[in-house]
């Protein structure tokens, strides 16, 4: 009876060892969803490109709803070169640099709410310059086995700064404000890509998820100093952040 018990114990220990080894083998197996991707952007490629935006408008005695007698002009110019490196198939990292200049010159204008309430302004001038440096990480995804059309998920970390000058009035009534600002932004911008040939492509992306912080210091008439901080977070499609560009894959 004692020998039978010893034999049973040995068999039980061997069975437990086999089960444990089987469980450890199963735990080490890599899980696959079956969503295999082709090589859309191969390892070792350099990705460079630039996006340029320019707009200009001119108003002469313009009227719209409650805005009357608006005269002036404004323009905006922005350029943003990009350089990325594909360190792995369909994965790339790099950076962007951006410069933007805006100018607004308002000779006169008024906001008329009703017959007794109106606001007038004239000789308003503003000019601003801003710079930004952005770290970028991209993951490319092809549409099935198609190597011409695809999409990408782009994570951005943006650091920027700039300055602006605002003046209002003329002569003894002239007043001016000088501002300096610093900004930090983190965002997720998915996009679509279409290859025109093996080396060039059109890209469009749009901001979806983002968090930003801006610190501004303002000095008015070289006497009064003020500071303001602003924060924002969003999880929505921002149509005003749509960006078009041309990229070259070398």
PDB file of C-alpha atoms in Angstrom:
ATOM      1  CA  UNK A   1       0.000   0.000   0.000  1.00  0.00           C
ATOM      2  CA  UNK A   2       2.906   2.321   0.813  1.00  0.00           C
ATOM      3  CA  UNK A   3       4.598   1.539  -2.526  1.00  0.00           C
ATOM      4  CA  UNK A   4       1.357   2.297  -4.355  1.00  0.00           C
ATOM      5  CA  UNK A   5       1.103   5.663  -2.609  1.00  0.00           C
ATOM      6  CA  UNK A   6       4.708   6.564  -3.552  1.00  0.00           C
ATOM      7  CA  UNK A   7       4.071   5.609  -7.183  1.00  0.00           C
ATOM      8  CA  UNK A   8       0.885   7.660  -7.256  1.00  0.00           C
ATOM      9  CA  UNK A   9       2.727  10.676  -5.831  1.00  0.00           C
ATOM     10  CA  UNK A  10       5.447  10.397  -8.496  1.00  0.00           C
ATOM     11  CA  UNK A  11       2.845  10.176 -11.296  1.00  0.00           C
ATOM     12  CA  UNK A  12       0.991  13.189  -9.885  1.00  0.00           C
ATOM     13  CA  UNK A  13       4.198  15.261  -9.705  1.00  0.00           C
ATOM     14  CA  UNK A  14       5.115  14.339 -13.298  1.00  0.00           C
ATOM     15  CA  UNK A  15       1.610  15.271 -14.502  1.00  0.00           C
ATOM     16  CA  UNK A  16       1.803  18.656 -12.761  1.00  0.00           C
ATOM     17  CA  UNK A  17       5.239  19.317 -14.249  1.00  0.00           C
ATOM     18  CA  UNK A  18       3.972  18.545 -17.761  1.00  0.00           C
ATOM     19  CA  UNK A  19       0.954  20.811 -17.269  1.00  0.00           C
ATOM     20  CA  UNK A  20       3.087  23.651 -15.965  1.00  0.00           C
ATOM     21  CA  UNK A  21       5.542  23.337 -18.843  1.00  0.00           C
ATOM     22  CA  UNK A  22       2.643  23.358 -21.291  1.00  0.00           C
ATOM     23  CA  UNK A  23       1.214  26.485 -19.688  1.00  0.00           C
ATOM     24  CA  UNK A  24       4.561  28.266 -19.830  1.00  0.00           C
ATOM     25  CA  UNK A  25       4.933  27.409 -23.527  1.00  0.00           C
ATOM     26  CA  UNK A  26       1.442  28.693 -24.268  1.00  0.00           C
ATOM     27  CA  UNK A  27       2.109  31.888 -22.293  1.00  0.00           C
ATOM     28  CA  UNK A  28       5.186  32.618 -24.414  1.00  0.00           C
ATOM     29  CA  UNK A  29       3.326  32.305 -27.710  1.00  0.00           C
ATOM     30  CA  UNK A  30       2.882  35.665 -29.486  1.00  0.00           C
ATOM     31  CA  UNK A  31      -0.738  36.647 -29.973  1.00  0.00           C
ATOM     32  CA  UNK A  32      -1.649  37.657 -33.554  1.00  0.00           C
ATOM     33  CA  UNK A  33      -4.832  39.366 -34.670  1.00  0.00           C
ATOM     34  CA  UNK A  34      -4.336  38.551 -38.326  1.00  0.00           C
ATOM     35  CA  UNK A  35      -4.033  42.240 -39.262  1.00  0.00           C
ATOM     36  CA  UNK A  36      -0.778  41.900 -41.134  1.00  0.00           C
ATOM     37  CA  UNK A  37       0.528  45.076 -42.785  1.00  0.00           C
ATOM     38  CA  UNK A  38       2.645  45.313 -45.899  1.00  0.00           C
ATOM     39  CA  UNK A  39       5.765  47.490 -45.969  1.00  0.00           C
ATOM     40  CA  UNK A  40       4.281  50.850 -46.886  1.00  0.00           C
ATOM     41  CA  UNK A  41       7.341  52.951 -45.956  1.00  0.00           C
ATOM     42  CA  UNK A  42      10.506  50.801 -45.787  1.00  0.00           C
ATOM     43  CA  UNK A  43      13.204  51.102 -43.183  1.00  0.00           C
ATOM     44  CA  UNK A  44      16.002  53.545 -44.038  1.00  0.00           C
ATOM     45  CA  UNK A  45      13.984  56.081 -46.026  1.00  0.00           C
ATOM     46  CA  UNK A  46      14.349  59.819 -45.452  1.00  0.00           C
ATOM     47  CA  UNK A  47      11.109  61.795 -45.548  1.00  0.00           C
ATOM     48  CA  UNK A  48      11.273  65.500 -46.269  1.00  0.00           C
ATOM     49  CA  UNK A  49       8.697  68.050 -47.264  1.00  0.00           C
ATOM     50  CA  UNK A  50       7.318  71.522 -46.733  1.00  0.00           C
ATOM     51  CA  UNK A  51       3.916  73.146 -46.357  1.00  0.00           C
ATOM     52  CA  UNK A  52       3.342  76.805 -47.202  1.00  0.00           C
ATOM     53  CA  UNK A  53       0.296  78.927 -46.485  1.00  0.00           C
ATOM     54  CA  UNK A  54      -0.368  82.522 -47.549  1.00  0.00           C
ATOM     55  CA  UNK A  55      -3.540  84.561 -47.307  1.00  0.00           C
ATOM     56  CA  UNK A  56      -4.330  88.216 -47.942  1.00  0.00           C
ATOM     57  CA  UNK A  57      -7.528  90.228 -47.711  1.00  0.00           C
ATOM     58  CA  UNK A  58      -8.390  93.863 -48.344  1.00  0.00           C
ATOM     59  CA  UNK A  59     -11.555  95.688 -47.242  1.00  0.00           C
ATOM     60  CA  UNK A  60     -12.848  99.083 -48.359  1.00  0.00           C
ATOM     61  CA  UNK A  61     -15.968 100.352 -46.603  1.00  0.00           C
ATOM     62  CA  UNK A  62     -17.023  96.728 -46.053  1.00  0.00           C
ATOM     63  CA  UNK A  63     -20.308  95.944 -44.295  1.00  0.00           C
ATOM     64  CA  UNK A  64     -21.522  92.622 -42.922  1.00  0.00           C
ATOM     65  CA  UNK A  65     -24.295  92.126 -40.340  1.00  0.00           C
ATOM     66  CA  UNK A  66     -23.321  94.332 -37.364  1.00  0.00           C
ATOM     67  CA  UNK A  67     -19.927  95.337 -38.845  1.00  0.00           C
ATOM     68  CA  UNK A  68     -19.980  98.627 -40.777  1.00  0.00           C
ATOM     69  CA  UNK A  69     -17.507 100.894 -42.575  1.00  0.00           C
ATOM     70  CA  UNK A  70     -14.653  98.397 -42.270  1.00  0.00           C
ATOM     71  CA  UNK A  71     -11.525  99.525 -44.129  1.00  0.00           C
ATOM     72  CA  UNK A  72      -8.099  97.925 -43.925  1.00  0.00           C
ATOM     73  CA  UNK A  73      -6.048  94.926 -44.972  1.00  0.00           C
ATOM     74  CA  UNK A  74      -4.495  91.837 -43.418  1.00  0.00           C
ATOM     75  CA  UNK A  75      -2.151  89.062 -44.468  1.00  0.00           C
ATOM     76  CA  UNK A  76      -0.765  85.830 -43.031  1.00  0.00           C
ATOM     77  CA  UNK A  77       2.245  83.775 -44.108  1.00  0.00           C
ATOM     78  CA  UNK A  78       3.355  80.410 -42.709  1.00  0.00           C
ATOM     79  CA  UNK A  79       6.059  77.936 -43.785  1.00  0.00           C
ATOM     80  CA  UNK A  80       6.841  74.595 -42.152  1.00  0.00           C
ATOM     81  CA  UNK A  81       9.634  72.294 -43.417  1.00  0.00           C
ATOM     82  CA  UNK A  82       9.796  68.669 -42.228  1.00  0.00           C
ATOM     83  CA  UNK A  83      12.483  65.964 -41.947  1.00  0.00           C
ATOM     84  CA  UNK A  84      11.800  62.389 -40.773  1.00  0.00           C
ATOM     85  CA  UNK A  85      13.710  59.087 -40.851  1.00  0.00           C
ATOM     86  CA  UNK A  86      12.129  55.625 -41.062  1.00  0.00           C
ATOM     87  CA  UNK A  87      14.002  53.708 -38.369  1.00  0.00           C
ATOM     88  CA  UNK A  88      11.752  50.670 -38.901  1.00  0.00           C
ATOM     89  CA  UNK A  89       9.261  49.530 -41.512  1.00  0.00           C
ATOM     90  CA  UNK A  90       6.212  51.834 -41.345  1.00  0.00           C
ATOM     91  CA  UNK A  91       7.680  53.754 -38.378  1.00  0.00           C
ATOM     92  CA  UNK A  92       9.367  57.143 -38.670  1.00  0.00           C
ATOM     93  CA  UNK A  93      10.547  59.896 -36.338  1.00  0.00           C
ATOM     94  CA  UNK A  94      11.945  63.371 -36.824  1.00  0.00           C
ATOM     95  CA  UNK A  95      10.947  66.977 -36.551  1.00  0.00           C
ATOM     96  CA  UNK A  96       9.340  70.058 -38.059  1.00  0.00           C
ATOM     97  CA  UNK A  97      10.183  73.722 -37.912  1.00  0.00           C
ATOM     98  CA  UNK A  98       7.603  76.451 -38.359  1.00  0.00           C
ATOM     99  CA  UNK A  99       7.602  80.202 -38.902  1.00  0.00           C
ATOM    100  CA  UNK A 100       4.491  82.387 -39.110  1.00  0.00           C
ATOM    101  CA  UNK A 101       4.015  86.102 -39.644  1.00  0.00           C
ATOM    102  CA  UNK A 102       0.687  87.931 -39.406  1.00  0.00           C
ATOM    103  CA  UNK A 103      -0.157  91.585 -39.944  1.00  0.00           C
ATOM    104  CA  UNK A 104      -3.440  93.455 -39.513  1.00  0.00           C
ATOM    105  CA  UNK A 105      -3.979  97.097 -40.410  1.00  0.00           C
ATOM    106  CA  UNK A 106      -7.415  98.524 -39.641  1.00  0.00           C
ATOM    107  CA  UNK A 107      -7.969 102.094 -40.742  1.00  0.00           C
ATOM    108  CA  UNK A 108     -11.510 102.361 -39.428  1.00  0.00           C
ATOM    109  CA  UNK A 109     -14.500 100.234 -38.518  1.00  0.00           C
ATOM    110  CA  UNK A 110     -17.518 100.088 -36.268  1.00  0.00           C
ATOM    111  CA  UNK A 111     -19.717  97.477 -34.626  1.00  0.00           C
ATOM    112  CA  UNK A 112     -23.339  98.601 -34.453  1.00  0.00           C
ATOM    113  CA  UNK A 113     -25.611  96.423 -32.312  1.00  0.00           C
ATOM    114  CA  UNK A 114     -28.662  98.715 -32.303  1.00  0.00           C
ATOM    115  CA  UNK A 115     -29.543 102.395 -32.725  1.00  0.00           C
ATOM    116  CA  UNK A 116     -28.142 103.239 -29.297  1.00  0.00           C
ATOM    117  CA  UNK A 117     -25.234 100.822 -28.936  1.00  0.00           C
ATOM    118  CA  UNK A 118     -22.177 100.974 -31.198  1.00  0.00           C
ATOM    119  CA  UNK A 119     -18.382 100.689 -30.915  1.00  0.00           C
ATOM    120  CA  UNK A 120     -15.930 102.538 -33.162  1.00  0.00           C
ATOM    121  CA  UNK A 121     -12.213 101.980 -33.718  1.00  0.00           C
ATOM    122  CA  UNK A 122      -9.576 103.402 -36.051  1.00  0.00           C
ATOM    123  CA  UNK A 123      -5.831 103.256 -36.711  1.00  0.00           C
ATOM    124  CA  UNK A 124      -5.436  99.780 -35.237  1.00  0.00           C
ATOM    125  CA  UNK A 125      -2.216  98.020 -36.232  1.00  0.00           C
ATOM    126  CA  UNK A 126      -0.889  94.598 -35.203  1.00  0.00           C
ATOM    127  CA  UNK A 127       2.073  92.531 -36.361  1.00  0.00           C
ATOM    128  CA  UNK A 128       3.270  89.217 -34.919  1.00  0.00           C
ATOM    129  CA  UNK A 129       6.061  86.718 -35.554  1.00  0.00           C
ATOM    130  CA  UNK A 130       6.196  83.220 -34.122  1.00  0.00           C
ATOM    131  CA  UNK A 131       8.539  80.228 -34.304  1.00  0.00           C
ATOM    132  CA  UNK A 132       8.018  76.592 -33.375  1.00  0.00           C
ATOM    133  CA  UNK A 133       9.987  73.332 -33.209  1.00  0.00           C
ATOM    134  CA  UNK A 134       8.052  70.053 -33.259  1.00  0.00           C
ATOM    135  CA  UNK A 135       9.117  66.492 -32.504  1.00  0.00           C
ATOM    136  CA  UNK A 136       7.172  63.983 -34.619  1.00  0.00           C
ATOM    137  CA  UNK A 137       6.548  60.221 -34.457  1.00  0.00           C
ATOM    138  CA  UNK A 138       4.609  58.515 -37.260  1.00  0.00           C
ATOM    139  CA  UNK A 139       3.065  55.096 -37.791  1.00  0.00           C
ATOM    140  CA  UNK A 140       2.052  54.342 -41.390  1.00  0.00           C
ATOM    141  CA  UNK A 141      -0.859  52.027 -42.242  1.00  0.00           C
ATOM    142  CA  UNK A 142      -1.647  50.851 -45.756  1.00  0.00           C
ATOM    143  CA  UNK A 143      -5.125  50.253 -47.136  1.00  0.00           C
ATOM    144  CA  UNK A 144      -4.914  46.491 -47.519  1.00  0.00           C
ATOM    145  CA  UNK A 145      -2.266  45.516 -50.077  1.00  0.00           C
ATOM    146  CA  UNK A 146      -2.366  48.963 -51.709  1.00  0.00           C
ATOM    147  CA  UNK A 147       1.000  50.738 -51.797  1.00  0.00           C
ATOM    148  CA  UNK A 148      -0.328  54.029 -53.206  1.00  0.00           C
ATOM    149  CA  UNK A 149      -2.997  55.000 -50.659  1.00  0.00           C
ATOM    150  CA  UNK A 150      -2.677  54.819 -46.897  1.00  0.00           C
ATOM    151  CA  UNK A 151      -2.941  56.699 -43.642  1.00  0.00           C
ATOM    152  CA  UNK A 152      -0.702  57.610 -40.734  1.00  0.00           C
ATOM    153  CA  UNK A 153      -1.004  58.409 -37.052  1.00  0.00           C
ATOM    154  CA  UNK A 154       1.234  61.282 -36.007  1.00  0.00           C
ATOM    155  CA  UNK A 155       2.109  62.222 -32.435  1.00  0.00           C
ATOM    156  CA  UNK A 156       3.500  65.737 -32.012  1.00  0.00           C
ATOM    157  CA  UNK A 157       5.327  67.564 -29.233  1.00  0.00           C
ATOM    158  CA  UNK A 158       5.522  71.270 -30.067  1.00  0.00           C
ATOM    159  CA  UNK A 159       7.521  74.052 -28.411  1.00  0.00           C
ATOM    160  CA  UNK A 160       7.046  77.582 -29.672  1.00  0.00           C
ATOM    161  CA  UNK A 161       7.460  81.239 -28.935  1.00  0.00           C
ATOM    162  CA  UNK A 162       6.925  84.605 -30.501  1.00  0.00           C
ATOM    163  CA  UNK A 163       6.266  88.286 -30.133  1.00  0.00           C
ATOM    164  CA  UNK A 164       3.618  90.750 -31.265  1.00  0.00           C
ATOM    165  CA  UNK A 165       3.091  94.516 -31.334  1.00  0.00           C
ATOM    166  CA  UNK A 166      -0.276  96.247 -31.140  1.00  0.00           C
ATOM    167  CA  UNK A 167      -0.872  99.977 -31.525  1.00  0.00           C
ATOM    168  CA  UNK A 168      -4.136 101.915 -31.393  1.00  0.00           C
ATOM    169  CA  UNK A 169      -4.895 105.575 -32.088  1.00  0.00           C
ATOM    170  CA  UNK A 170      -2.729 108.463 -33.284  1.00  0.00           C
ATOM    171  CA  UNK A 171      -0.944 111.481 -31.814  1.00  0.00           C
ATOM    172  CA  UNK A 172      -1.510 112.010 -28.115  1.00  0.00           C
ATOM    173  CA  UNK A 173      -4.063 109.197 -28.061  1.00  0.00           C
ATOM    174  CA  UNK A 174      -1.565 106.618 -29.327  1.00  0.00           C
ATOM    175  CA  UNK A 175      -1.247 103.543 -27.117  1.00  0.00           C
ATOM    176  CA  UNK A 176       0.749 100.383 -27.736  1.00  0.00           C
ATOM    177  CA  UNK A 177       1.311  96.928 -26.291  1.00  0.00           C
ATOM    178  CA  UNK A 178       4.278  94.607 -26.766  1.00  0.00           C
ATOM    179  CA  UNK A 179       3.805  90.892 -26.039  1.00  0.00           C
ATOM    180  CA  UNK A 180       6.080  87.887 -25.758  1.00  0.00           C
ATOM    181  CA  UNK A 181       4.705  84.367 -25.470  1.00  0.00           C
ATOM    182  CA  UNK A 182       5.790  80.775 -24.944  1.00  0.00           C
ATOM    183  CA  UNK A 183       3.673  77.747 -25.832  1.00  0.00           C
ATOM    184  CA  UNK A 184       3.750  73.982 -25.310  1.00  0.00           C
ATOM    185  CA  UNK A 185       1.438  71.670 -27.243  1.00  0.00           C
ATOM    186  CA  UNK A 186       0.974  67.893 -27.416  1.00  0.00           C
ATOM    187  CA  UNK A 187      -1.278  66.524 -30.117  1.00  0.00           C
ATOM    188  CA  UNK A 188      -2.429  63.535 -32.138  1.00  0.00           C
ATOM    189  CA  UNK A 189      -3.010  64.229 -35.841  1.00  0.00           C
ATOM    190  CA  UNK A 190      -4.084  61.355 -38.097  1.00  0.00           C
ATOM    191  CA  UNK A 191      -3.777  61.884 -41.828  1.00  0.00           C
ATOM    192  CA  UNK A 192      -4.125  60.435 -45.301  1.00  0.00           C
ATOM    193  CA  UNK A 193      -1.357  59.974 -47.839  1.00  0.00           C
ATOM    194  CA  UNK A 194      -1.377  59.392 -51.602  1.00  0.00           C
ATOM    195  CA  UNK A 195       1.832  58.508 -53.455  1.00  0.00           C
ATOM    196  CA  UNK A 196       2.167  60.194 -56.854  1.00  0.00           C
ATOM    197  CA  UNK A 197       5.200  58.027 -57.664  1.00  0.00           C
ATOM    198  CA  UNK A 198       7.893  56.148 -55.742  1.00  0.00           C
ATOM    199  CA  UNK A 199       9.400  59.306 -54.288  1.00  0.00           C
ATOM    200  CA  UNK A 200       6.685  61.952 -53.844  1.00  0.00           C
ATOM    201  CA  UNK A 201       3.328  62.028 -52.075  1.00  0.00           C
ATOM    202  CA  UNK A 202       0.491  64.334 -51.125  1.00  0.00           C
ATOM    203  CA  UNK A 203      -0.470  64.475 -47.440  1.00  0.00           C
ATOM    204  CA  UNK A 204      -3.395  65.885 -45.515  1.00  0.00           C
ATOM    205  CA  UNK A 205      -3.782  65.716 -41.731  1.00  0.00           C
ATOM    206  CA  UNK A 206      -6.150  67.121 -39.152  1.00  0.00           C
ATOM    207  CA  UNK A 207      -5.885  67.655 -35.416  1.00  0.00           C
ATOM    208  CA  UNK A 208      -8.065  65.382 -33.278  1.00  0.00           C
ATOM    209  CA  UNK A 209      -6.589  65.207 -29.778  1.00  0.00           C
ATOM    210  CA  UNK A 210      -4.509  67.927 -28.183  1.00  0.00           C
ATOM    211  CA  UNK A 211      -3.355  69.661 -25.040  1.00  0.00           C
ATOM    212  CA  UNK A 212      -1.769  73.103 -24.969  1.00  0.00           C
ATOM    213  CA  UNK A 213      -0.309  75.661 -22.583  1.00  0.00           C
ATOM    214  CA  UNK A 214       0.537  79.295 -23.387  1.00  0.00           C
ATOM    215  CA  UNK A 215       2.268  81.905 -21.239  1.00  0.00           C
ATOM    216  CA  UNK A 216       2.143  85.556 -22.342  1.00  0.00           C
ATOM    217  CA  UNK A 217       3.822  88.639 -20.915  1.00  0.00           C
ATOM    218  CA  UNK A 218       2.510  92.026 -22.108  1.00  0.00           C
ATOM    219  CA  UNK A 219       3.894  95.533 -21.609  1.00  0.00           C
ATOM    220  CA  UNK A 220       1.560  98.462 -22.381  1.00  0.00           C
ATOM    221  CA  UNK A 221       2.981 101.947 -23.068  1.00  0.00           C
ATOM    222  CA  UNK A 222       6.293 100.725 -21.600  1.00  0.00           C
ATOM    223  CA  UNK A 223       4.756 101.136 -18.142  1.00  0.00           C
ATOM    224  CA  UNK A 224       2.091  98.561 -17.350  1.00  0.00           C
ATOM    225  CA  UNK A 225       3.124  94.897 -17.202  1.00  0.00           C
ATOM    226  CA  UNK A 226       0.692  92.002 -17.185  1.00  0.00           C
ATOM    227  CA  UNK A 227       0.890  88.235 -17.502  1.00  0.00           C
ATOM    228  CA  UNK A 228      -1.622  85.610 -18.492  1.00  0.00           C
ATOM    229  CA  UNK A 229      -1.623  81.819 -18.711  1.00  0.00           C
ATOM    230  CA  UNK A 230      -4.018  79.733 -20.759  1.00  0.00           C
ATOM    231  CA  UNK A 231      -4.562  75.984 -21.036  1.00  0.00           C
ATOM    232  CA  UNK A 232      -6.730  73.954 -23.355  1.00  0.00           C
ATOM    233  CA  UNK A 233      -7.524  70.326 -24.068  1.00  0.00           C
ATOM    234  CA  UNK A 234      -9.715  68.951 -26.807  1.00  0.00           C
ATOM    235  CA  UNK A 235     -10.854  65.636 -28.224  1.00  0.00           C
ATOM    236  CA  UNK A 236     -12.672  66.569 -31.404  1.00  0.00           C
ATOM    237  CA  UNK A 237     -12.097  67.146 -35.104  1.00  0.00           C
ATOM    238  CA  UNK A 238     -10.753  70.668 -35.528  1.00  0.00           C
ATOM    239  CA  UNK A 239     -11.442  71.748 -39.119  1.00  0.00           C
ATOM    240  CA  UNK A 240      -9.281  74.837 -38.648  1.00  0.00           C
ATOM    241  CA  UNK A 241      -6.202  72.624 -38.151  1.00  0.00           C
ATOM    242  CA  UNK A 242      -6.415  70.888 -41.540  1.00  0.00           C
ATOM    243  CA  UNK A 243      -3.003  70.936 -43.196  1.00  0.00           C
ATOM    244  CA  UNK A 244      -2.011  70.044 -46.769  1.00  0.00           C
ATOM    245  CA  UNK A 245       1.554  69.341 -47.862  1.00  0.00           C
ATOM    246  CA  UNK A 246       3.929  67.625 -50.264  1.00  0.00           C
ATOM    247  CA  UNK A 247       6.455  65.073 -48.998  1.00  0.00           C
ATOM    248  CA  UNK A 248       9.402  63.376 -50.689  1.00  0.00           C
ATOM    249  CA  UNK A 249      10.495  59.843 -49.729  1.00  0.00           C
ATOM    250  CA  UNK A 250      14.183  59.392 -50.522  1.00  0.00           C
TER     251      UNK A 250
END
